[in-house]
Amino acid sequence: MDLSSFRSTVKVGDYSVWLFKAGVKPSKTISLGCVANVAGIAYSKQARWNADGSVTLIGGVGSSDIVQCFSKTIPVPDGVEFV
């Protein structure tokens, strides 16, 4: 999975940042684990890949956070199919 890095301009909680309309989608929500770090701050971000294809950043972002994503290879959990 390759997610685009971005700079937040608002403070939000859990938020579906990436909204993939096309391509494969999991049959149920799965955890992606750690997908990014926040520039200049000593914490990272985790995410969920939802059945609708969107990816939700867990814990939200601040109003000036620069979220630097990295490529992620994920194992397919038992019971998940991609359609």
PDB file of N, CA, C and O in Angstrom:
ATOM      1  N   MET A   1       0.852  -1.163   0.000  1.00  0.00           N
ATOM      2  CA  MET A   1       0.000   0.000   0.000  1.00  0.00           C
ATOM      3  C   MET A   1       0.897   1.224   0.000  1.00  0.00           C
ATOM      4  O   MET A   1       1.883   1.279   0.730  1.00  0.00           O
ATOM      5  N   ASP A   2       0.565   2.202  -0.828  1.00  0.00           N
ATOM      6  CA  ASP A   2       1.348   3.427  -0.928  1.00  0.00           C
ATOM      7  C   ASP A   2       0.418   4.610  -0.693  1.00  0.00           C
ATOM      8  O   ASP A   2      -0.430   4.899  -1.528  1.00  0.00           O
ATOM      9  N   LEU A   3       0.557   5.278   0.446  1.00  0.00           N
ATOM     10  CA  LEU A   3      -0.297   6.401   0.813  1.00  0.00           C
ATOM     11  C   LEU A   3       0.466   7.708   0.621  1.00  0.00           C
ATOM     12  O   LEU A   3       1.651   7.780   0.881  1.00  0.00           O
ATOM     13  N   SER A   4      -0.222   8.734   0.192  1.00  0.00           N
ATOM     14  CA  SER A   4       0.400  10.038  -0.037  1.00  0.00           C
ATOM     15  C   SER A   4       0.580  10.804   1.266  1.00  0.00           C
ATOM     16  O   SER A   4      -0.316  10.847   2.107  1.00  0.00           O
ATOM     17  N   SER A   5       1.741  11.436   1.415  1.00  0.00           N
ATOM     18  CA  SER A   5       1.984  12.303   2.564  1.00  0.00           C
ATOM     19  C   SER A   5       1.184  13.587   2.395  1.00  0.00           C
ATOM     20  O   SER A   5       0.791  13.938   1.277  1.00  0.00           O
ATOM     21  N   PHE A   6       0.930  14.300   3.497  1.00  0.00           N
ATOM     22  CA  PHE A   6       0.138  15.528   3.408  1.00  0.00           C
ATOM     23  C   PHE A   6       0.391  16.426   4.602  1.00  0.00           C
ATOM     24  O   PHE A   6       0.945  16.005   5.612  1.00  0.00           O
ATOM     25  N   ARG A   7      -0.026  17.672   4.492  1.00  0.00           N
ATOM     26  CA  ARG A   7       0.003  18.629   5.600  1.00  0.00           C
ATOM     27  C   ARG A   7      -1.441  18.932   5.993  1.00  0.00           C
ATOM     28  O   ARG A   7      -2.258  19.308   5.157  1.00  0.00           O
ATOM     29  N   SER A   8      -1.738  18.788   7.260  1.00  0.00           N
ATOM     30  CA  SER A   8      -3.082  19.066   7.754  1.00  0.00           C
ATOM     31  C   SER A   8      -3.241  20.568   7.994  1.00  0.00           C
ATOM     32  O   SER A   8      -2.318  21.237   8.440  1.00  0.00           O
ATOM     33  N   THR A   9      -4.420  21.076   7.707  1.00  0.00           N
ATOM     34  CA  THR A   9      -4.710  22.490   7.981  1.00  0.00           C
ATOM     35  C   THR A   9      -5.784  22.655   9.049  1.00  0.00           C
ATOM     36  O   THR A   9      -6.137  23.767   9.401  1.00  0.00           O
ATOM     37  N   VAL A  10      -6.304  21.519   9.541  1.00  0.00           N
ATOM     38  CA  VAL A  10      -7.327  21.538  10.590  1.00  0.00           C
ATOM     39  C   VAL A  10      -7.008  20.460  11.624  1.00  0.00           C
ATOM     40  O   VAL A  10      -6.284  19.516  11.341  1.00  0.00           O
ATOM     41  N   LYS A  11      -7.562  20.608  12.809  1.00  0.00           N
ATOM     42  CA  LYS A  11      -7.425  19.586  13.837  1.00  0.00           C
ATOM     43  C   LYS A  11      -8.652  18.686  13.779  1.00  0.00           C
ATOM     44  O   LYS A  11      -9.785  19.176  13.843  1.00  0.00           O
ATOM     45  N   VAL A  12      -8.430  17.381  13.605  1.00  0.00           N
ATOM     46  CA  VAL A  12      -9.538  16.417  13.537  1.00  0.00           C
ATOM     47  C   VAL A  12      -9.163  15.150  14.302  1.00  0.00           C
ATOM     48  O   VAL A  12      -7.987  14.858  14.501  1.00  0.00           O
ATOM     49  N   GLY A  13     -10.179  14.393  14.697  1.00  0.00           N
ATOM     50  CA  GLY A  13      -9.976  13.093  15.329  1.00  0.00           C
ATOM     51  C   GLY A  13      -9.806  12.036  14.250  1.00  0.00           C
ATOM     52  O   GLY A  13      -9.328  12.323  13.157  1.00  0.00           O
ATOM     53  N   ASP A  14     -10.211  10.789  14.539  1.00  0.00           N
ATOM     54  CA  ASP A  14     -10.142   9.732  13.525  1.00  0.00           C
ATOM     55  C   ASP A  14     -10.769  10.258  12.240  1.00  0.00           C
ATOM     56  O   ASP A  14     -11.869  10.810  12.263  1.00  0.00           O
ATOM     57  N   TYR A  15     -10.073  10.098  11.132  1.00  0.00           N
ATOM     58  CA  TYR A  15     -10.533  10.729   9.902  1.00  0.00           C
ATOM     59  C   TYR A  15     -10.149   9.896   8.689  1.00  0.00           C
ATOM     60  O   TYR A  15      -9.004   9.451   8.578  1.00  0.00           O
ATOM     61  N   SER A  16     -11.098   9.681   7.792  1.00  0.00           N
ATOM     62  CA  SER A  16     -10.815   8.961   6.545  1.00  0.00           C
ATOM     63  C   SER A  16     -10.101   9.912   5.588  1.00  0.00           C
ATOM     64  O   SER A  16     -10.722  10.688   4.875  1.00  0.00           O
ATOM     65  N   VAL A  17      -8.785   9.849   5.599  1.00  0.00           N
ATOM     66  CA  VAL A  17      -7.951  10.765   4.827  1.00  0.00           C
ATOM     67  C   VAL A  17      -7.902  10.369   3.357  1.00  0.00           C
ATOM     68  O   VAL A  17      -7.986  11.208   2.473  1.00  0.00           O
ATOM     69  N   TRP A  18      -7.754   9.084   3.100  1.00  0.00           N
ATOM     70  CA  TRP A  18      -7.618   8.605   1.725  1.00  0.00           C
ATOM     71  C   TRP A  18      -8.909   7.892   1.339  1.00  0.00           C
ATOM     72  O   TRP A  18      -9.347   6.958   1.997  1.00  0.00           O
ATOM     73  N   LEU A  19      -9.541   8.334   0.264  1.00  0.00           N
ATOM     74  CA  LEU A  19     -10.834   7.801  -0.163  1.00  0.00           C
ATOM     75  C   LEU A  19     -10.689   7.169  -1.546  1.00  0.00           C
ATOM     76  O   LEU A  19     -10.933   7.821  -2.562  1.00  0.00           O
ATOM     77  N   PHE A  20     -10.272   5.920  -1.567  1.00  0.00           N
ATOM     78  CA  PHE A  20     -10.068   5.229  -2.829  1.00  0.00           C
ATOM     79  C   PHE A  20     -11.412   4.776  -3.395  1.00  0.00           C
ATOM     80  O   PHE A  20     -12.125   3.996  -2.792  1.00  0.00           O
ATOM     81  N   LYS A  21     -11.776   5.295  -4.558  1.00  0.00           N
ATOM     82  CA  LYS A  21     -13.051   4.952  -5.197  1.00  0.00           C
ATOM     83  C   LYS A  21     -12.919   3.727  -6.096  1.00  0.00           C
ATOM     84  O   LYS A  21     -13.893   3.042  -6.351  1.00  0.00           O
ATOM     85  N   ALA A  22     -11.722   3.483  -6.606  1.00  0.00           N
ATOM     86  CA  ALA A  22     -11.506   2.351  -7.511  1.00  0.00           C
ATOM     87  C   ALA A  22     -10.417   1.450  -6.921  1.00  0.00           C
ATOM     88  O   ALA A  22      -9.688   1.849  -6.025  1.00  0.00           O
ATOM     89  N   GLY A  23     -10.317   0.259  -7.449  1.00  0.00           N
ATOM     90  CA  GLY A  23      -9.293  -0.684  -6.997  1.00  0.00           C
ATOM     91  C   GLY A  23      -9.850  -1.688  -6.012  1.00  0.00           C
ATOM     92  O   GLY A  23     -11.035  -1.696  -5.704  1.00  0.00           O
ATOM     93  N   VAL A  24      -8.968  -2.531  -5.516  1.00  0.00           N
ATOM     94  CA  VAL A  24      -9.400  -3.581  -4.597  1.00  0.00           C
ATOM     95  C   VAL A  24      -9.774  -2.996  -3.245  1.00  0.00           C
ATOM     96  O   VAL A  24      -9.274  -1.953  -2.837  1.00  0.00           O
ATOM     97  N   LYS A  25     -10.692  -3.684  -2.586  1.00  0.00           N
ATOM     98  CA  LYS A  25     -11.146  -3.291  -1.249  1.00  0.00           C
ATOM     99  C   LYS A  25     -11.209  -4.552  -0.397  1.00  0.00           C
ATOM    100  O   LYS A  25     -11.556  -5.618  -0.878  1.00  0.00           O
ATOM    101  N   PRO A  26     -10.900  -4.431   0.904  1.00  0.00           N
ATOM    102  CA  PRO A  26     -11.010  -5.604   1.773  1.00  0.00           C
ATOM    103  C   PRO A  26     -12.480  -5.891   2.083  1.00  0.00           C
ATOM    104  O   PRO A  26     -13.312  -4.985   2.086  1.00  0.00           O
ATOM    105  N   SER A  27     -12.775  -7.154   2.370  1.00  0.00           N
ATOM    106  CA  SER A  27     -14.154  -7.529   2.679  1.00  0.00           C
ATOM    107  C   SER A  27     -14.582  -7.045   4.069  1.00  0.00           C
ATOM    108  O   SER A  27     -15.770  -6.967   4.358  1.00  0.00           O
ATOM    109  N   LYS A  28     -13.629  -6.734   4.927  1.00  0.00           N
ATOM    110  CA  LYS A  28     -13.921  -6.142   6.236  1.00  0.00           C
ATOM    111  C   LYS A  28     -12.751  -5.254   6.632  1.00  0.00           C
ATOM    112  O   LYS A  28     -11.664  -5.351   6.082  1.00  0.00           O
ATOM    113  N   THR A  29     -12.981  -4.354   7.578  1.00  0.00           N
ATOM    114  CA  THR A  29     -11.958  -3.411   8.019  1.00  0.00           C
ATOM    115  C   THR A  29     -10.766  -4.158   8.611  1.00  0.00           C
ATOM    116  O   THR A  29     -10.942  -5.077   9.411  1.00  0.00           O
ATOM    117  N   ILE A  30      -9.566  -3.744   8.221  1.00  0.00           N
ATOM    118  CA  ILE A  30      -8.352  -4.345   8.764  1.00  0.00           C
ATOM    119  C   ILE A  30      -7.402  -3.250   9.254  1.00  0.00           C
ATOM    120  O   ILE A  30      -7.412  -2.134   8.742  1.00  0.00           O
ATOM    121  N   SER A  31      -6.617  -3.587  10.241  1.00  0.00           N
ATOM    122  CA  SER A  31      -5.625  -2.655  10.770  1.00  0.00           C
ATOM    123  C   SER A  31      -4.405  -2.636   9.862  1.00  0.00           C
ATOM    124  O   SER A  31      -3.922  -3.682   9.428  1.00  0.00           O
ATOM    125  N   LEU A  32      -3.905  -1.449   9.569  1.00  0.00           N
ATOM    126  CA  LEU A  32      -2.682  -1.310   8.786  1.00  0.00           C
ATOM    127  C   LEU A  32      -1.472  -1.104   9.691  1.00  0.00           C
ATOM    128  O   LEU A  32      -0.345  -1.053   9.218  1.00  0.00           O
ATOM    129  N   GLY A  33      -1.710  -0.939  10.989  1.00  0.00           N
ATOM    130  CA  GLY A  33      -0.612  -0.667  11.902  1.00  0.00           C
ATOM    131  C   GLY A  33      -0.056   0.729  11.669  1.00  0.00           C
ATOM    132  O   GLY A  33      -0.767   1.636  11.230  1.00  0.00           O
ATOM    133  N   CYS A  34       1.218   0.906  11.893  1.00  0.00           N
ATOM    134  CA  CYS A  34       1.863   2.212  11.760  1.00  0.00           C
ATOM    135  C   CYS A  34       2.111   2.507  10.283  1.00  0.00           C
ATOM    136  O   CYS A  34       2.753   1.727   9.591  1.00  0.00           O
ATOM    137  N   VAL A  35       1.579   3.622   9.789  1.00  0.00           N
ATOM    138  CA  VAL A  35       1.700   3.961   8.365  1.00  0.00           C
ATOM    139  C   VAL A  35       2.446   5.255   8.096  1.00  0.00           C
ATOM    140  O   VAL A  35       2.770   5.566   6.963  1.00  0.00           O
ATOM    141  N   ALA A  36       2.713   6.059   9.141  1.00  0.00           N
ATOM    142  CA  ALA A  36       3.332   7.369   8.918  1.00  0.00           C
ATOM    143  C   ALA A  36       3.924   7.909  10.212  1.00  0.00           C
ATOM    144  O   ALA A  36       3.602   7.439  11.298  1.00  0.00           O
ATOM    145  N   ASN A  37       4.775   8.909  10.052  1.00  0.00           N
ATOM    146  CA  ASN A  37       5.211   9.670  11.222  1.00  0.00           C
ATOM    147  C   ASN A  37       4.815  11.126  11.004  1.00  0.00           C
ATOM    148  O   ASN A  37       4.466  11.524   9.908  1.00  0.00           O
ATOM    149  N   VAL A  38       4.848  11.889  12.071  1.00  0.00           N
ATOM    150  CA  VAL A  38       4.509  13.310  11.996  1.00  0.00           C
ATOM    151  C   VAL A  38       5.815  14.084  12.120  1.00  0.00           C
ATOM    152  O   VAL A  38       6.538  13.943  13.110  1.00  0.00           O
ATOM    153  N   ALA A  39       6.130  14.886  11.103  1.00  0.00           N
ATOM    154  CA  ALA A  39       7.398  15.613  11.054  1.00  0.00           C
ATOM    155  C   ALA A  39       7.592  16.517  12.264  1.00  0.00           C
ATOM    156  O   ALA A  39       6.683  17.242  12.653  1.00  0.00           O
ATOM    157  N   GLY A  40       8.774  16.433  12.869  1.00  0.00           N
ATOM    158  CA  GLY A  40       9.121  17.310  13.976  1.00  0.00           C
ATOM    159  C   GLY A  40       8.530  16.928  15.315  1.00  0.00           C
ATOM    160  O   GLY A  40       8.759  17.591  16.311  1.00  0.00           O
ATOM    161  N   ILE A  41       7.740  15.867  15.353  1.00  0.00           N
ATOM    162  CA  ILE A  41       7.086  15.434  16.588  1.00  0.00           C
ATOM    163  C   ILE A  41       7.394  13.948  16.783  1.00  0.00           C
ATOM    164  O   ILE A  41       7.434  13.189  15.831  1.00  0.00           O
ATOM    165  N   ALA A  42       7.603  13.544  17.992  1.00  0.00           N
ATOM    166  CA  ALA A  42       8.017  12.170  18.269  1.00  0.00           C
ATOM    167  C   ALA A  42       6.829  11.219  18.401  1.00  0.00           C
ATOM    168  O   ALA A  42       6.667  10.557  19.413  1.00  0.00           O
ATOM    169  N   TYR A  43       5.971  11.179  17.404  1.00  0.00           N
ATOM    170  CA  TYR A  43       4.934  10.153  17.395  1.00  0.00           C
ATOM    171  C   TYR A  43       4.588   9.768  15.970  1.00  0.00           C
ATOM    172  O   TYR A  43       4.886  10.472  15.025  1.00  0.00           O
ATOM    173  N   SER A  44       3.972   8.611  15.840  1.00  0.00           N
ATOM    174  CA  SER A  44       3.608   8.116  14.519  1.00  0.00           C
ATOM    175  C   SER A  44       2.102   7.894  14.460  1.00  0.00           C
ATOM    176  O   SER A  44       1.406   8.019  15.458  1.00  0.00           O
ATOM    177  N   LYS A  45       1.603   7.582  13.282  1.00  0.00           N
ATOM    178  CA  LYS A  45       0.166   7.411  13.069  1.00  0.00           C
ATOM    179  C   LYS A  45      -0.138   5.991  12.614  1.00  0.00           C
ATOM    180  O   LYS A  45       0.586   5.418  11.817  1.00  0.00           O
ATOM    181  N   GLN A  46      -1.235   5.457  13.127  1.00  0.00           N
ATOM    182  CA  GLN A  46      -1.736   4.165  12.681  1.00  0.00           C
ATOM    183  C   GLN A  46      -2.987   4.396  11.843  1.00  0.00           C
ATOM    184  O   GLN A  46      -3.578   5.478  11.886  1.00  0.00           O
ATOM    185  N   ALA A  47      -3.387   3.358  11.103  1.00  0.00           N
ATOM    186  CA  ALA A  47      -4.538   3.513  10.211  1.00  0.00           C
ATOM    187  C   ALA A  47      -5.316   2.208  10.087  1.00  0.00           C
ATOM    188  O   ALA A  47      -4.817   1.133  10.425  1.00  0.00           O
ATOM    189  N   ARG A  48      -6.555   2.342   9.588  1.00  0.00           N
ATOM    190  CA  ARG A  48      -7.427   1.210   9.270  1.00  0.00           C
ATOM    191  C   ARG A  48      -7.813   1.303   7.795  1.00  0.00           C
ATOM    192  O   ARG A  48      -8.101   2.395   7.287  1.00  0.00           O
ATOM    193  N   TRP A  49      -7.848   0.151   7.113  1.00  0.00           N
ATOM    194  CA  TRP A  49      -8.326   0.079   5.735  1.00  0.00           C
ATOM    195  C   TRP A  49      -9.753  -0.442   5.813  1.00  0.00           C
ATOM    196  O   TRP A  49     -10.007  -1.563   6.236  1.00  0.00           O
ATOM    197  N   ASN A  50     -10.712   0.387   5.435  1.00  0.00           N
ATOM    198  CA  ASN A  50     -12.132   0.081   5.586  1.00  0.00           C
ATOM    199  C   ASN A  50     -12.694  -0.658   4.380  1.00  0.00           C
ATOM    200  O   ASN A  50     -12.160  -0.560   3.271  1.00  0.00           O
ATOM    201  N   ALA A  51     -13.795  -1.362   4.590  1.00  0.00           N
ATOM    202  CA  ALA A  51     -14.421  -2.147   3.535  1.00  0.00           C
ATOM    203  C   ALA A  51     -14.899  -1.304   2.356  1.00  0.00           C
ATOM    204  O   ALA A  51     -15.068  -1.821   1.256  1.00  0.00           O
ATOM    205  N   ASP A  52     -15.102   0.004   2.554  1.00  0.00           N
ATOM    206  CA  ASP A  52     -15.515   0.871   1.445  1.00  0.00           C
ATOM    207  C   ASP A  52     -14.312   1.373   0.636  1.00  0.00           C
ATOM    208  O   ASP A  52     -14.454   2.156  -0.298  1.00  0.00           O
ATOM    209  N   GLY A  53     -13.095   0.952   1.005  1.00  0.00           N
ATOM    210  CA  GLY A  53     -11.888   1.345   0.297  1.00  0.00           C
ATOM    211  C   GLY A  53     -11.169   2.527   0.919  1.00  0.00           C
ATOM    212  O   GLY A  53     -10.021   2.798   0.594  1.00  0.00           O
ATOM    213  N   SER A  54     -11.817   3.229   1.846  1.00  0.00           N
ATOM    214  CA  SER A  54     -11.172   4.380   2.483  1.00  0.00           C
ATOM    215  C   SER A  54     -10.140   3.912   3.514  1.00  0.00           C
ATOM    216  O   SER A  54     -10.197   2.790   3.999  1.00  0.00           O
ATOM    217  N   VAL A  55      -9.210   4.800   3.831  1.00  0.00           N
ATOM    218  CA  VAL A  55      -8.213   4.538   4.868  1.00  0.00           C
ATOM    219  C   VAL A  55      -8.357   5.620   5.937  1.00  0.00           C
ATOM    220  O   VAL A  55      -8.271   6.809   5.629  1.00  0.00           O
ATOM    221  N   THR A  56      -8.611   5.194   7.177  1.00  0.00           N
ATOM    222  CA  THR A  56      -8.828   6.111   8.286  1.00  0.00           C
ATOM    223  C   THR A  56      -7.579   6.228   9.138  1.00  0.00           C
ATOM    224  O   THR A  56      -7.031   5.220   9.587  1.00  0.00           O
ATOM    225  N   LEU A  57      -7.139   7.459   9.357  1.00  0.00           N
ATOM    226  CA  LEU A  57      -6.027   7.744  10.260  1.00  0.00           C
ATOM    227  C   LEU A  57      -6.567   7.720  11.679  1.00  0.00           C
ATOM    228  O   LEU A  57      -7.542   8.406  11.987  1.00  0.00           O
ATOM    229  N   ILE A  58      -5.957   6.934  12.546  1.00  0.00           N
ATOM    230  CA  ILE A  58      -6.433   6.787  13.923  1.00  0.00           C
ATOM    231  C   ILE A  58      -5.770   7.832  14.809  1.00  0.00           C
ATOM    232  O   ILE A  58      -4.567   8.045  14.740  1.00  0.00           O
ATOM    233  N   GLY A  59      -6.566   8.490  15.639  1.00  0.00           N
ATOM    234  CA  GLY A  59      -6.042   9.464  16.583  1.00  0.00           C
ATOM    235  C   GLY A  59      -6.001  10.877  16.052  1.00  0.00           C
ATOM    236  O   GLY A  59      -5.686  11.802  16.771  1.00  0.00           O
ATOM    237  N   GLY A  60      -6.316  11.039  14.795  1.00  0.00           N
ATOM    238  CA  GLY A  60      -6.406  12.370  14.226  1.00  0.00           C
ATOM    239  C   GLY A  60      -5.081  13.061  14.006  1.00  0.00           C
ATOM    240  O   GLY A  60      -4.011  12.491  14.205  1.00  0.00           O
ATOM    241  N   VAL A  61      -5.171  14.318  13.587  1.00  0.00           N
ATOM    242  CA  VAL A  61      -4.003  15.146  13.305  1.00  0.00           C
ATOM    243  C   VAL A  61      -4.249  16.555  13.832  1.00  0.00           C
ATOM    244  O   VAL A  61      -5.384  16.977  14.003  1.00  0.00           O
ATOM    245  N   GLY A  62      -3.157  17.277  14.076  1.00  0.00           N
ATOM    246  CA  GLY A  62      -3.241  18.664  14.505  1.00  0.00           C
ATOM    247  C   GLY A  62      -3.339  19.600  13.319  1.00  0.00           C
ATOM    248  O   GLY A  62      -3.198  19.192  12.160  1.00  0.00           O
ATOM    249  N   SER A  63      -3.542  20.875  13.589  1.00  0.00           N
ATOM    250  CA  SER A  63      -3.796  21.851  12.531  1.00  0.00           C
ATOM    251  C   SER A  63      -2.579  22.192  11.678  1.00  0.00           C
ATOM    252  O   SER A  63      -2.715  22.811  10.636  1.00  0.00           O
ATOM    253  N   SER A  64      -1.391  21.801  12.084  1.00  0.00           N
ATOM    254  CA  SER A  64      -0.225  22.070  11.238  1.00  0.00           C
ATOM    255  C   SER A  64       0.686  20.845  11.110  1.00  0.00           C
ATOM    256  O   SER A  64       1.845  20.971  10.747  1.00  0.00           O
ATOM    257  N   ASP A  65       0.143  19.657  11.388  1.00  0.00           N
ATOM    258  CA  ASP A  65       0.937  18.429  11.283  1.00  0.00           C
ATOM    259  C   ASP A  65       1.296  18.128   9.834  1.00  0.00           C
ATOM    260  O   ASP A  65       0.463  18.263   8.928  1.00  0.00           O
ATOM    261  N   ILE A  66       2.528  17.721   9.633  1.00  0.00           N
ATOM    262  CA  ILE A  66       2.961  17.204   8.336  1.00  0.00           C
ATOM    263  C   ILE A  66       3.082  15.700   8.508  1.00  0.00           C
ATOM    264  O   ILE A  66       3.947  15.213   9.235  1.00  0.00           O
ATOM    265  N   VAL A  67       2.196  14.967   7.861  1.00  0.00           N
ATOM    266  CA  VAL A  67       2.138  13.520   7.991  1.00  0.00           C
ATOM    267  C   VAL A  67       2.943  12.911   6.852  1.00  0.00           C
ATOM    268  O   VAL A  67       2.603  13.077   5.686  1.00  0.00           O
ATOM    269  N   GLN A  68       4.036  12.233   7.212  1.00  0.00           N
ATOM    270  CA  GLN A  68       4.945  11.641   6.235  1.00  0.00           C
ATOM    271  C   GLN A  68       4.718  10.135   6.187  1.00  0.00           C
ATOM    272  O   GLN A  68       5.097   9.410   7.097  1.00  0.00           O
ATOM    273  N   CYS A  69       4.077   9.687   5.116  1.00  0.00           N
ATOM    274  CA  CYS A  69       3.730   8.276   4.980  1.00  0.00           C
ATOM    275  C   CYS A  69       4.888   7.489   4.400  1.00  0.00           C
ATOM    276  O   CYS A  69       5.742   8.028   3.715  1.00  0.00           O
ATOM    277  N   PHE A  70       4.878   6.211   4.671  1.00  0.00           N
ATOM    278  CA  PHE A  70       5.854   5.322   4.061  1.00  0.00           C
ATOM    279  C   PHE A  70       5.135   4.127   3.478  1.00  0.00           C
ATOM    280  O   PHE A  70       4.009   3.809   3.857  1.00  0.00           O
ATOM    281  N   SER A  71       5.775   3.491   2.488  1.00  0.00           N
ATOM    282  CA  SER A  71       5.177   2.318   1.852  1.00  0.00           C
ATOM    283  C   SER A  71       4.955   1.245   2.897  1.00  0.00           C
ATOM    284  O   SER A  71       5.724   1.101   3.841  1.00  0.00           O
ATOM    285  N   LYS A  72       3.902   0.499   2.724  1.00  0.00           N
ATOM    286  CA  LYS A  72       3.516  -0.491   3.727  1.00  0.00           C
ATOM    287  C   LYS A  72       3.155  -1.790   3.036  1.00  0.00           C
ATOM    288  O   LYS A  72       2.355  -1.807   2.104  1.00  0.00           O
ATOM    289  N   THR A  73       3.774  -2.870   3.463  1.00  0.00           N
ATOM    290  CA  THR A  73       3.395  -4.198   3.019  1.00  0.00           C
ATOM    291  C   THR A  73       2.656  -4.845   4.166  1.00  0.00           C
ATOM    292  O   THR A  73       3.174  -4.897   5.290  1.00  0.00           O
ATOM    293  N   ILE A  74       1.434  -5.286   3.894  1.00  0.00           N
ATOM    294  CA  ILE A  74       0.625  -5.854   4.976  1.00  0.00           C
ATOM    295  C   ILE A  74       0.284  -7.309   4.686  1.00  0.00           C
ATOM    296  O   ILE A  74       0.020  -7.679   3.544  1.00  0.00           O
ATOM    297  N   PRO A  75       0.299  -8.150   5.705  1.00  0.00           N
ATOM    298  CA  PRO A  75      -0.187  -9.514   5.518  1.00  0.00           C
ATOM    299  C   PRO A  75      -1.715  -9.497   5.442  1.00  0.00           C
ATOM    300  O   PRO A  75      -2.355  -8.623   6.030  1.00  0.00           O
ATOM    301  N   VAL A  76      -2.269 -10.419   4.708  1.00  0.00           N
ATOM    302  CA  VAL A  76      -3.730 -10.499   4.605  1.00  0.00           C
ATOM    303  C   VAL A  76      -4.250 -11.306   5.797  1.00  0.00           C
ATOM    304  O   VAL A  76      -3.890 -12.472   5.957  1.00  0.00           O
ATOM    305  N   PRO A  77      -5.058 -10.674   6.657  1.00  0.00           N
ATOM    306  CA  PRO A  77      -5.586 -11.395   7.825  1.00  0.00           C
ATOM    307  C   PRO A  77      -6.521 -12.530   7.414  1.00  0.00           C
ATOM    308  O   PRO A  77      -7.167 -12.482   6.361  1.00  0.00           O
ATOM    309  N   ASP A  78      -6.599 -13.566   8.249  1.00  0.00           N
ATOM    310  CA  ASP A  78      -7.523 -14.666   8.007  1.00  0.00           C
ATOM    311  C   ASP A  78      -8.935 -14.139   7.851  1.00  0.00           C
ATOM    312  O   ASP A  78      -9.352 -13.228   8.583  1.00  0.00           O
ATOM    313  N   GLY A  79      -9.677 -14.664   6.907  1.00  0.00           N
ATOM    314  CA  GLY A  79     -11.068 -14.301   6.719  1.00  0.00           C
ATOM    315  C   GLY A  79     -11.295 -13.056   5.883  1.00  0.00           C
ATOM    316  O   GLY A  79     -12.427 -12.654   5.674  1.00  0.00           O
ATOM    317  N   VAL A  80     -10.227 -12.410   5.398  1.00  0.00           N
ATOM    318  CA  VAL A  80     -10.383 -11.211   4.581  1.00  0.00           C
ATOM    319  C   VAL A  80     -10.166 -11.574   3.126  1.00  0.00           C
ATOM    320  O   VAL A  80      -9.201 -12.244   2.764  1.00  0.00           O
ATOM    321  N   GLU A  81     -11.090 -11.137   2.280  1.00  0.00           N
ATOM    322  CA  GLU A  81     -10.966 -11.296   0.843  1.00  0.00           C
ATOM    323  C   GLU A  81     -10.918  -9.916   0.220  1.00  0.00           C
ATOM    324  O   GLU A  81     -11.400  -8.941   0.793  1.00  0.00           O
ATOM    325  N   PHE A  82     -10.320  -9.823  -0.962  1.00  0.00           N
ATOM    326  CA  PHE A  82     -10.270  -8.541  -1.664  1.00  0.00           C
ATOM    327  C   PHE A  82     -11.122  -8.632  -2.915  1.00  0.00           C
ATOM    328  O   PHE A  82     -11.030  -9.593  -3.669  1.00  0.00           O
ATOM    329  N   VAL A  83     -11.977  -7.628  -3.091  1.00  0.00           N
ATOM    330  CA  VAL A  83     -12.907  -7.618  -4.223  1.00  0.00           C
ATOM    331  C   VAL A  83     -12.723  -6.376  -5.051  1.00  0.00           C
ATOM    332  O   VAL A  83     -12.186  -5.401  -4.614  1.00  0.00           O
TER     333      VAL A  83
END
